[in-house]
Structures are given as C-alpha cells and as structure tokens.
mmCIF file of C-alpha atoms in Angstrom:
data_model
loop_
_atom_site.group_PDB
_atom_site.id
_atom_site.type_symbol
_atom_site.label_atom_id
_atom_site.label_comp_id
_atom_site.label_asym_id
_atom_site.label_seq_id
_atom_site.Cartn_x
_atom_site.Cartn_y
_atom_site.Cartn_z
ATOM 1 C CA MET A 725 25.124 27.024 40.492
ATOM 2 C CA GLU A 726 22.259 26.303 38.049
ATOM 3 C CA ILE A 727 20.130 24.836 40.844
ATOM 4 C CA ARG A 728 20.643 27.918 43.015
ATOM 5 C CA LEU A 729 19.784 30.221 40.154
ATOM 6 C CA GLY A 730 16.632 28.209 39.438
ATOM 7 C CA LEU A 731 15.537 28.428 43.079
ATOM 8 C CA VAL A 732 16.119 32.173 43.140
ATOM 9 C CA ILE A 733 14.025 32.620 39.996
ATOM 10 C CA LEU A 734 11.273 30.379 41.398
ATOM 11 C CA ILE A 735 11.141 32.304 44.716
ATOM 12 C CA PHE A 736 11.068 35.596 42.832
ATOM 13 C CA TYR A 737 8.194 34.293 40.699
ATOM 14 C CA LEU A 738 6.214 33.162 43.746
ATOM 15 C CA LEU A 739 6.689 36.524 45.476
ATOM 16 C CA LEU A 740 5.625 38.304 42.289
ATOM 17 C CA CYS A 741 2.491 36.158 42.093
ATOM 18 C CA LEU A 742 1.660 36.823 45.732
ATOM 19 C CA GLY A 743 2.125 40.573 45.339
ATOM 20 C CA PHE A 744 0.036 40.625 42.166
ATOM 21 C CA TYR A 745 -2.726 38.678 43.892
ATOM 22 C CA LEU A 746 -2.808 41.044 46.851
ATOM 23 C CA PHE A 747 -2.943 44.002 44.468
ATOM 24 C CA ILE A 748 -5.779 42.588 42.364
ATOM 25 C CA ARG A 749 -7.715 41.382 45.386
ATOM 26 C CA LYS A 750 -8.366 45.007 46.411
ATOM 27 C CA LYS A 751 -10.322 45.581 43.167
ATOM 28 C CA PHE A 752 -11.869 42.121 42.556
ATOM 29 C CA ALA A 753 -13.158 39.541 44.969
ATOM 30 C CA PHE A 754 -11.076 36.450 44.110
ATOM 31 C CA PRO A 755 -11.105 33.364 46.361
ATOM 32 C CA ALA A 756 -7.734 32.770 48.086
ATOM 33 C CA TYR A 757 -7.263 29.307 46.558
ATOM 34 C CA TYR A 758 -7.005 30.869 43.034
ATOM 35 C CA ILE A 759 -3.415 31.755 43.779
ATOM 36 C CA ILE A 760 -2.550 28.040 43.838
ATOM 37 C CA PHE A 761 -3.133 27.789 40.089
ATOM 38 C CA ILE A 762 -0.951 30.823 39.376
ATOM 39 C CA CYS A 763 1.925 29.727 41.627
ATOM 40 C CA GLY A 764 1.725 26.123 40.484
ATOM 41 C CA LEU A 765 2.028 26.903 36.766
ATOM 42 C CA PRO A 766 5.857 26.464 36.599
ATOM 43 C CA LEU A 767 5.596 23.195 38.535
ATOM 44 C CA ILE A 768 3.016 21.898 36.070
ATOM 45 C CA GLY A 769 5.422 22.660 33.209
ATOM 46 C CA LEU A 770 8.266 20.789 34.925
ATOM 47 C CA LEU A 771 5.942 17.844 35.604
ATOM 48 C CA LEU A 772 4.934 17.650 31.939
ATOM 49 C CA ILE A 773 8.592 17.810 30.823
ATOM 50 C CA GLY A 774 9.467 14.989 33.228
ATOM 51 C CA ILE A 775 6.603 12.807 31.937
ATOM 52 C CA THR A 776 7.612 13.453 28.317
ATOM 53 C CA ALA A 777 11.274 12.637 28.988
ATOM 54 C CA ALA A 778 10.375 9.419 30.823
ATOM 55 C CA THR A 779 8.065 8.346 27.992
ATOM 56 C CA ARG A 780 10.703 8.984 25.331
ATOM 57 C CA GLN A 781 13.389 7.184 27.315
ATOM 58 C CA ALA A 782 11.180 4.148 27.719
ATOM 59 C CA ALA A 783 10.374 4.171 24.000
ATOM 60 C CA SER A 784 14.018 4.487 22.989
ATOM 61 C CA GLY A 785 14.922 1.661 25.361
ATOM 62 C CA ARG A 786 12.381 -0.626 23.671
ATOM 63 C CA ILE A 787 13.669 0.337 20.239
ATOM 64 C CA ASP A 788 17.289 -0.404 21.209
ATOM 65 C CA ILE A 789 16.352 -3.781 22.649
ATOM 66 C CA ASP A 790 14.313 -4.729 19.588
ATOM 67 C CA SER A 791 17.033 -3.649 17.176
ATOM 68 C CA ASP A 792 19.648 -5.621 19.147
ATOM 69 C CA GLU A 793 17.455 -8.707 19.024
ATOM 70 C CA ASP A 794 17.014 -8.306 15.262
ATOM 71 C CA ASP A 795 20.769 -7.968 14.821
ATOM 72 C CA ILE A 796 21.354 -11.188 16.790
ATOM 73 C CA LYS A 797 18.770 -13.063 14.707
ATOM 74 C CA GLN A 798 20.173 -11.854 11.398
ATOM 75 C CA GLU A 799 23.869 -12.353 12.168
ATOM 76 C CA GLY A 800 25.509 -15.532 10.976
ATOM 77 C CA PRO A 801 28.866 -16.979 12.140
ATOM 78 C CA SER A 802 30.836 -14.736 9.785
ATOM 79 C CA ASP A 803 28.942 -11.680 11.013
ATOM 80 C CA ARG A 804 29.806 -12.448 14.606
ATOM 81 C CA GLU A 805 33.466 -12.649 13.745
ATOM 82 C CA LEU A 806 33.341 -9.466 11.732
ATOM 83 C CA ILE A 807 31.311 -7.390 14.209
ATOM 84 C CA PRO A 808 31.692 -8.525 17.860
ATOM 85 C CA ASN A 809 28.615 -7.921 19.999
ATOM 86 C CA ASP A 810 30.576 -6.035 22.651
ATOM 87 C CA GLU A 811 32.271 -3.662 20.223
ATOM 88 C CA LYS A 812 29.846 -0.906 19.226
ATOM 89 C CA ASP A 813 32.644 1.207 17.782
ATOM 90 C CA SER A 814 33.658 -1.560 15.383
ATOM 91 C CA LYS A 815 30.052 -1.907 14.228
ATOM 92 C CA ASN A 816 29.822 1.816 13.545
ATOM 93 C CA LEU A 817 33.178 1.694 11.773
ATOM 94 C CA ILE A 818 32.126 -1.012 9.356
ATOM 95 C CA SER A 819 28.653 0.479 8.815
ATOM 96 C CA LEU A 820 30.074 3.903 8.022
ATOM 97 C CA GLU A 821 32.643 2.482 5.655
ATOM 98 C CA GLU A 822 29.971 0.497 3.821
ATOM 99 C CA ALA A 823 27.697 3.558 3.628
ATOM 100 C CA LEU A 824 30.486 5.657 2.145
ATOM 101 C CA LEU A 825 31.519 2.986 -0.353
ATOM 102 C CA LEU A 826 27.905 2.443 -1.393
ATOM 103 C CA LYS A 827 27.389 6.227 -1.573
ATOM 104 C CA ASN A 828 24.424 6.020 0.800
ATOM 105 C CA SER A 829 24.477 9.618 2.025
ATOM 106 C CA ASP A 830 21.448 9.360 4.298
ATOM 107 C CA LEU A 831 22.881 6.411 6.196
ATOM 108 C CA ALA A 832 26.359 8.008 6.299
ATOM 109 C CA ARG A 833 24.914 11.170 7.844
ATOM 110 C CA ASP A 834 23.079 9.201 10.531
ATOM 111 C CA ILE A 835 26.149 7.162 11.472
ATOM 112 C CA LEU A 836 28.366 10.255 11.470
ATOM 113 C CA LEU A 837 26.055 11.971 13.942
ATOM 114 C CA ASP A 838 26.110 8.871 16.157
ATOM 115 C CA ILE A 839 29.883 8.542 16.357
ATOM 116 C CA ILE A 840 30.676 12.279 16.605
ATOM 117 C CA GLY A 841 29.485 12.230 20.215
ATOM 118 C CA GLU A 842 31.428 9.073 21.135
ATOM 119 C CA ASN A 843 35.147 9.018 20.241
ATOM 120 C CA PRO A 844 35.618 10.544 16.776
ATOM 121 C CA GLU A 845 39.397 10.194 16.884
ATOM 122 C CA GLU A 846 39.051 6.421 16.519
ATOM 123 C CA PHE A 847 37.219 6.968 13.222
ATOM 124 C CA LEU A 848 39.561 9.625 11.853
ATOM 125 C CA ASP A 849 40.488 7.657 8.742
ATOM 126 C CA LEU A 850 36.814 7.381 7.839
ATOM 127 C CA PHE A 851 36.271 11.083 8.454
ATOM 128 C CA TYR A 852 39.013 11.738 5.904
ATOM 129 C CA LEU A 853 37.203 9.370 3.532
ATOM 130 C CA ALA A 854 33.854 11.056 4.258
ATOM 131 C CA ARG A 855 35.371 14.413 3.374
ATOM 132 C CA LEU A 856 35.582 13.173 -0.240
ATOM 133 C CA ASN A 857 31.905 12.243 -0.324
ATOM 134 C CA GLU A 858 29.564 13.817 -2.881
ATOM 135 C CA ASP A 859 27.010 14.821 -0.230
ATOM 136 C CA ALA A 860 27.693 18.364 1.012
ATOM 137 C CA GLU A 861 26.293 17.689 4.500
ATOM 138 C CA VAL A 862 28.494 14.607 4.980
ATOM 139 C CA VAL A 863 31.520 16.634 3.855
ATOM 140 C CA HIS A 864 30.582 19.421 6.292
ATOM 141 C CA TYR A 865 30.279 17.056 9.264
ATOM 142 C CA ALA A 866 33.586 15.339 8.469
ATOM 143 C CA THR A 867 35.470 18.578 7.888
ATOM 144 C CA THR A 868 34.120 20.083 11.125
ATOM 145 C CA VAL A 869 35.176 17.079 13.191
ATOM 146 C CA ILE A 870 38.675 17.001 11.653
ATOM 147 C CA ALA A 871 39.114 20.729 12.263
ATOM 148 C CA GLU A 872 37.979 20.420 15.900
ATOM 149 C CA LEU A 873 40.307 17.480 16.576
ATOM 150 C CA SER A 874 43.178 19.385 14.959
ATOM 151 C CA ARG A 875 42.414 22.413 17.160
ATOM 152 C CA GLN A 876 42.472 20.276 20.304
ATOM 153 C CA TYR A 877 45.806 18.774 19.280
ATOM 154 C CA ASP A 878 47.218 22.247 18.605
ATOM 155 C CA LEU A 879 46.271 23.414 22.098
ATOM 156 C CA LYS A 880 47.700 20.306 23.716
ATOM 157 C CA MET A 881 50.892 20.587 21.655
ATOM 158 C CA ALA A 882 51.349 24.187 22.828
ATOM 159 C CA GLN A 883 50.865 23.119 26.457
ATOM 160 C CA MET A 884 53.359 20.264 26.170
ATOM 161 C CA GLU A 885 55.915 22.472 24.416
ATOM 162 C CA LYS A 886 55.803 24.904 27.362
ATOM 163 C CA ALA A 887 55.980 22.072 29.895
ATOM 164 C CA HIS A 888 58.999 20.536 28.157
ATOM 165 C CA ALA A 889 60.725 23.916 27.961
ATOM 166 C CA LYS A 890 60.350 24.324 31.748
ATOM 167 C CA GLU A 891 61.561 20.774 32.541
ATOM 168 C CA PRO A 892 63.632 19.570 29.550
ATOM 169 C CA ASN A 893 64.972 16.509 31.382
ATOM 170 C CA ASN A 894 61.645 15.341 32.830
ATOM 171 C CA LEU A 895 61.251 11.897 31.232
ATOM 172 C CA GLU A 896 57.506 11.676 31.894
ATOM 173 C CA ILE A 897 56.822 15.031 30.194
ATOM 174 C CA LEU A 898 59.147 14.142 27.342
ATOM 175 C CA ALA A 899 57.407 10.797 26.799
ATOM 176 C CA GLU A 900 53.978 12.453 26.724
ATOM 177 C CA TYR A 901 55.255 15.118 24.350
ATOM 178 C CA CYS A 902 56.706 12.490 21.976
ATOM 179 C CA ASN A 903 53.531 10.423 22.016
ATOM 180 C CA LEU A 904 51.385 13.493 21.331
ATOM 181 C CA MET A 905 53.595 14.662 18.470
ATOM 182 C CA ASP A 906 53.681 11.142 16.995
ATOM 183 C CA ALA A 907 49.869 10.940 17.037
ATOM 184 C CA TYR A 908 49.627 14.449 15.563
ATOM 185 C CA ILE A 909 51.794 13.421 12.616
ATOM 186 C CA LYS A 910 50.210 10.001 12.052
ATOM 187 C CA ASN A 911 46.711 11.477 12.151
ATOM 188 C CA ALA A 912 47.743 13.681 9.202
ATOM 189 C CA PHE A 913 46.733 16.953 10.802
ATOM 190 C CA VAL A 914 49.766 18.455 9.040
ATOM 191 C CA THR A 915 51.145 17.569 5.616
ATOM 192 C CA GLY A 916 53.951 18.550 3.298
ATOM 193 C CA GLN A 917 56.768 20.692 4.611
ATOM 194 C CA MET A 918 55.024 21.237 7.952
ATOM 195 C CA ALA A 919 54.850 17.497 8.536
ATOM 196 C CA HIS A 920 58.503 17.082 7.536
ATOM 197 C CA SER A 921 59.573 19.845 9.952
ATOM 198 C CA LEU A 922 57.507 18.401 12.791
ATOM 199 C CA ARG A 923 58.858 14.912 12.118
ATOM 200 C CA THR A 924 62.425 16.296 12.324
ATOM 201 C CA ASP A 925 61.593 17.794 15.725
ATOM 202 C CA LEU A 926 60.169 14.472 16.876
ATOM 203 C CA ILE A 927 63.341 12.666 15.781
ATOM 204 C CA SER A 928 65.405 14.989 17.979
ATOM 205 C CA LEU A 929 63.057 14.474 20.931
ATOM 206 C CA LEU A 930 63.154 10.678 20.539
ATOM 207 C CA GLU A 931 66.945 10.721 20.422
ATOM 208 C CA LYS A 932 66.950 12.776 23.601
ATOM 209 C CA LYS A 933 64.513 10.389 25.255
ATOM 210 C CA ILE A 934 66.702 7.412 24.311
ATOM 211 C CA ARG A 935 69.695 9.101 25.873
ATOM 212 C CA LEU A 936 67.769 9.435 29.119
ATOM 213 C CA LYS A 937 66.387 5.887 29.040
ATOM 214 C CA GLU A 938 66.723 3.224 26.330
ATOM 215 C CA SER A 939 63.631 1.509 25.003
ATOM 216 C CA LEU A 940 63.097 -0.821 22.049
ATOM 217 C CA VAL A 941 59.789 0.886 21.277
ATOM 218 C CA ASP A 942 61.468 4.298 21.118
ATOM 219 C CA TYR A 943 64.231 2.992 18.884
ATOM 220 C CA ALA A 944 61.658 1.442 16.509
ATOM 221 C CA ASN A 945 59.615 4.638 16.444
ATOM 222 C CA LEU A 946 62.752 6.711 15.823
ATOM 223 C CA VAL A 947 63.830 4.542 12.879
ATOM 224 C CA GLU A 948 60.349 4.663 11.361
ATOM 225 C CA HIS A 949 60.444 8.450 11.329
ATOM 226 C CA LEU A 950 63.996 8.469 9.960
ATOM 227 C CA LEU A 951 62.852 6.197 7.118
ATOM 228 C CA SER A 952 59.905 8.541 6.481
ATOM 229 C CA VAL A 953 62.281 11.466 5.912
ATOM 230 C CA GLN A 954 64.557 9.142 3.882
ATOM 231 C CA ASN A 955 67.502 9.536 6.256
ATOM 232 C CA TYR A 956 68.718 6.015 5.534
ATOM 233 C CA ASP A 957 72.251 6.370 6.934
ATOM 234 C CA ARG A 958 71.113 7.349 10.436
ATOM 235 C CA ALA A 959 68.363 4.759 10.287
ATOM 236 C CA GLN A 960 70.900 2.043 9.427
ATOM 237 C CA THR A 961 73.045 3.064 12.411
ATOM 238 C CA TYR A 962 70.168 2.627 14.836
ATOM 239 C CA ILE A 963 69.023 -0.621 13.171
ATOM 240 C CA ASP A 964 72.505 -2.078 13.627
ATOM 241 C CA TYR A 965 72.404 -1.197 17.310
ATOM 242 C CA MET A 966 68.961 -2.752 17.660
ATOM 243 C CA MET A 967 70.199 -5.917 15.974
ATOM 244 C CA GLN A 968 72.970 -6.186 18.561
ATOM 245 C CA SER A 969 70.783 -5.370 21.570
ATOM 246 C CA TRP A 970 67.603 -7.260 20.586
ATOM 247 C CA PRO A 971 68.697 -9.873 17.992
ATOM 248 C CA GLU A 972 65.637 -12.102 18.378
ATOM 249 C CA ASN A 973 63.027 -9.355 18.264
ATOM 250 C CA GLU A 974 61.138 -8.834 14.998
ATOM 251 C CA ASN A 975 61.354 -5.026 15.061
ATOM 252 C CA PRO A 976 64.962 -4.516 13.890
ATOM 253 C CA TRP A 977 64.528 -7.169 11.181
ATOM 254 C CA LEU A 978 61.314 -5.620 9.875
ATOM 255 C CA LEU A 979 62.847 -2.132 9.925
ATOM 256 C CA GLN A 980 65.862 -3.433 8.021
ATOM 257 C CA LEU A 981 63.496 -4.964 5.449
ATOM 258 C CA GLN A 982 61.660 -1.648 5.211
ATOM 259 C CA LEU A 983 64.963 0.162 4.661
ATOM 260 C CA PHE A 984 65.964 -2.196 1.832
ATOM 261 C CA LEU A 985 62.554 -1.671 0.203
ATOM 262 C CA GLY A 986 62.902 2.094 0.542
ATOM 263 C CA LEU A 987 66.252 1.887 -1.234
ATOM 264 C CA GLN A 988 64.692 -0.453 -3.838
ATOM 265 C CA GLN A 989 67.197 -3.178 -2.985
ATOM 266 C CA GLY A 990 65.093 -6.225 -3.729
ATOM 267 C CA ASP A 991 67.938 -8.780 -3.615
ATOM 268 C CA GLU A 992 68.938 -7.648 -0.127
ATOM 269 C CA ALA A 993 65.300 -7.852 0.974
ATOM 270 C CA VAL A 994 65.041 -11.468 -0.253
ATOM 271 C CA ALA A 995 68.306 -12.421 1.463
ATOM 272 C CA LEU A 996 67.167 -10.794 4.731
ATOM 273 C CA ALA A 997 63.815 -12.608 4.642
ATOM 274 C CA GLN A 998 65.599 -15.940 4.111
ATOM 275 C CA LYS A 999 67.931 -15.159 7.019
ATOM 276 C CA MET A 1000 64.946 -14.443 9.244
ATOM 277 C CA LYS A 1001 63.585 -17.876 8.361
ATOM 278 C CA GLU A 1002 66.912 -19.583 9.106
ATOM 279 C CA LYS A 1003 67.225 -17.873 12.491
ATOM 280 C CA ASN A 1004 63.588 -18.678 13.374
ATOM 281 C CA ILE A 1005 62.748 -15.041 14.075
ATOM 282 C CA TYR A 1006 59.191 -14.863 15.388
ATOM 283 C CA ILE A 1007 57.016 -12.693 13.144
ATOM 284 C CA SER A 1008 53.642 -11.455 14.352
ATOM 285 C CA ALA A 1009 50.522 -12.197 12.327
ATOM 286 C CA GLU A 1010 50.103 -8.661 10.972
ATOM 287 C CA ASN A 1011 53.651 -8.679 9.543
ATOM 288 C CA ARG A 1012 53.867 -12.284 8.404
ATOM 289 C CA GLU A 1013 52.342 -11.713 4.957
ATOM 290 C CA ILE A 1014 55.014 -9.294 3.747
ATOM 291 C CA VAL A 1015 57.850 -11.453 5.148
ATOM 292 C CA ASP A 1016 56.412 -14.579 3.501
ATOM 293 C CA PHE A 1017 56.206 -12.702 0.209
ATOM 294 C CA TRP A 1018 59.936 -11.906 0.225
ATOM 295 C CA GLN A 1019 60.871 -15.370 1.440
ATOM 296 C CA VAL A 1020 59.337 -17.001 -1.644
ATOM 297 C CA ALA A 1021 60.323 -14.239 -4.063
#
C-alpha cells in the first residue's frame, strides 16, 4: 500500500513538473534538458538517504564488532560463566541490575532503551526495581513499560474469557486461559484483593482442568495457589493425592514442606526432610538448599 501511494505521488509530481515546464517555456526560452534537474530532485533525495543509511549501518557494524572483541578480551573464566556469549538478554539483565544497584542513571537509561524493543517481559522484575530509582526518566520508562505490558495482558485476558465462555470444555482453550492467568498473577500486574480474587478464579479453573485431564504440573500449580491464599485444608487434600499418585516425584514433598512452613510447624518440616532423605527422593539443584537446611536442623 505504501509503495503504491509513493508511486502515485511520484507520478503526480512528474506530471506537475512537466506541466509547469510547458507553461514557463511559453514565456522564457529554457533548454529542454533543464526539466531533468527538476524531475530528478526527489530521486536525488532518495539517493542521499540511501547513502547515509548504508554509511551508518557500516559504522554501527564496526562498532558492534569492536565492542564484542573488547568484551571477549576482558572476560575471564568467571565472566564467561556469568554472562554466556550467546545470551544477550542475560548480559542486559546483569548490566541493568548492576546499573540500578550502583545508581548509575545514565547507564540504566541506555540499557532500558535497548531492552524495551526486545522482550521487556523477561526483564519485568528489573522494571519493577527501576520504578524505585531516583532518576525520573528511568522511573518513567519503567512505569510506561509495565503499564503497556499490563494493558496487553488485560486485552488477552478478555479474549480468553470470551473464548472459554463459548467453549467451556475445550481443554486447549482452558489450558491457555490458565497459563495466561497464572502469568498475570505472578507478574504482579494486580495486587491485594484483586490478586486474591483472580487467584480464586484460577484455582477453580485448575480444578476444572484436572477433572478433564489429570496432570502433575496442574496439581502442583493448584496447590501453590491454594497455599498462597492460605487454604491449607484443601491444599493438604491435593498433596495427599499427589503423594499416592507420584510418590517418588519431588513436587508433592516440596509442597508438603511448604505447607508445614506456612503453618509454622518446624518439627514436622524437619521430620519430612529426614523422610525424604531416607526414601532417596531426588531433589533438583534449585530446591536442594532448602531441603538440606531442614535435614540438618
């Protein structure tokens, strides 16, 4: 559409130039080749823009290559482990966090502008942190991004709510709706009573999804939300079922430990951790620290 419009404007311009030349030629004796300069003016502008863009692209390419080489030279073994070369997002994440902690507003603004155009949802925690910054511009950028992400989630939530209402037993729609609502809550787009109400709705949807098709992941997610609203009795019922159905999986054991901690039952937590050790329950690396703590308590 834009190309067609541009061609129409160009043709109109050329016709206008030709008509103007014929009109002027009656009063003044201009050579015919003068019209080439008039008609070629837009093309000269496009040519200059193309040359400028190519020059800047080449310059930016050299800068990126040089900066990458400098990064490789300066990185030690620990730096390579901390910031993998093939993970640009992780590099931005660490750089932004350091800039915010060091209160380097200029650097924070530059990094914020870089990651806003990539995938800002991956850096949402840091946008919340940036919103507490002393620099007004950093706060503005962070607040704007959070508000825009929240708006997009609101629109998607409304669409999924309508889709689920039309097909309440469609498992695919229900799964997408649950995942969206779970992300909406965990990203803290709503807080307080609104979050509690939305979490209650999600619990009902997860229970419905489990009735249609059982899944360990759904049970674990359901129990986590029940613990968040401090509904310990219902959470215990589902944990008991998970223990029977998946006795060697770490999820029911970790959820049981979380329930004991929520009820401030330290002795039961210690006994459970010891039992996990006796039964050789495999614990993933991210959860091993808390289990080891209660095993030696």
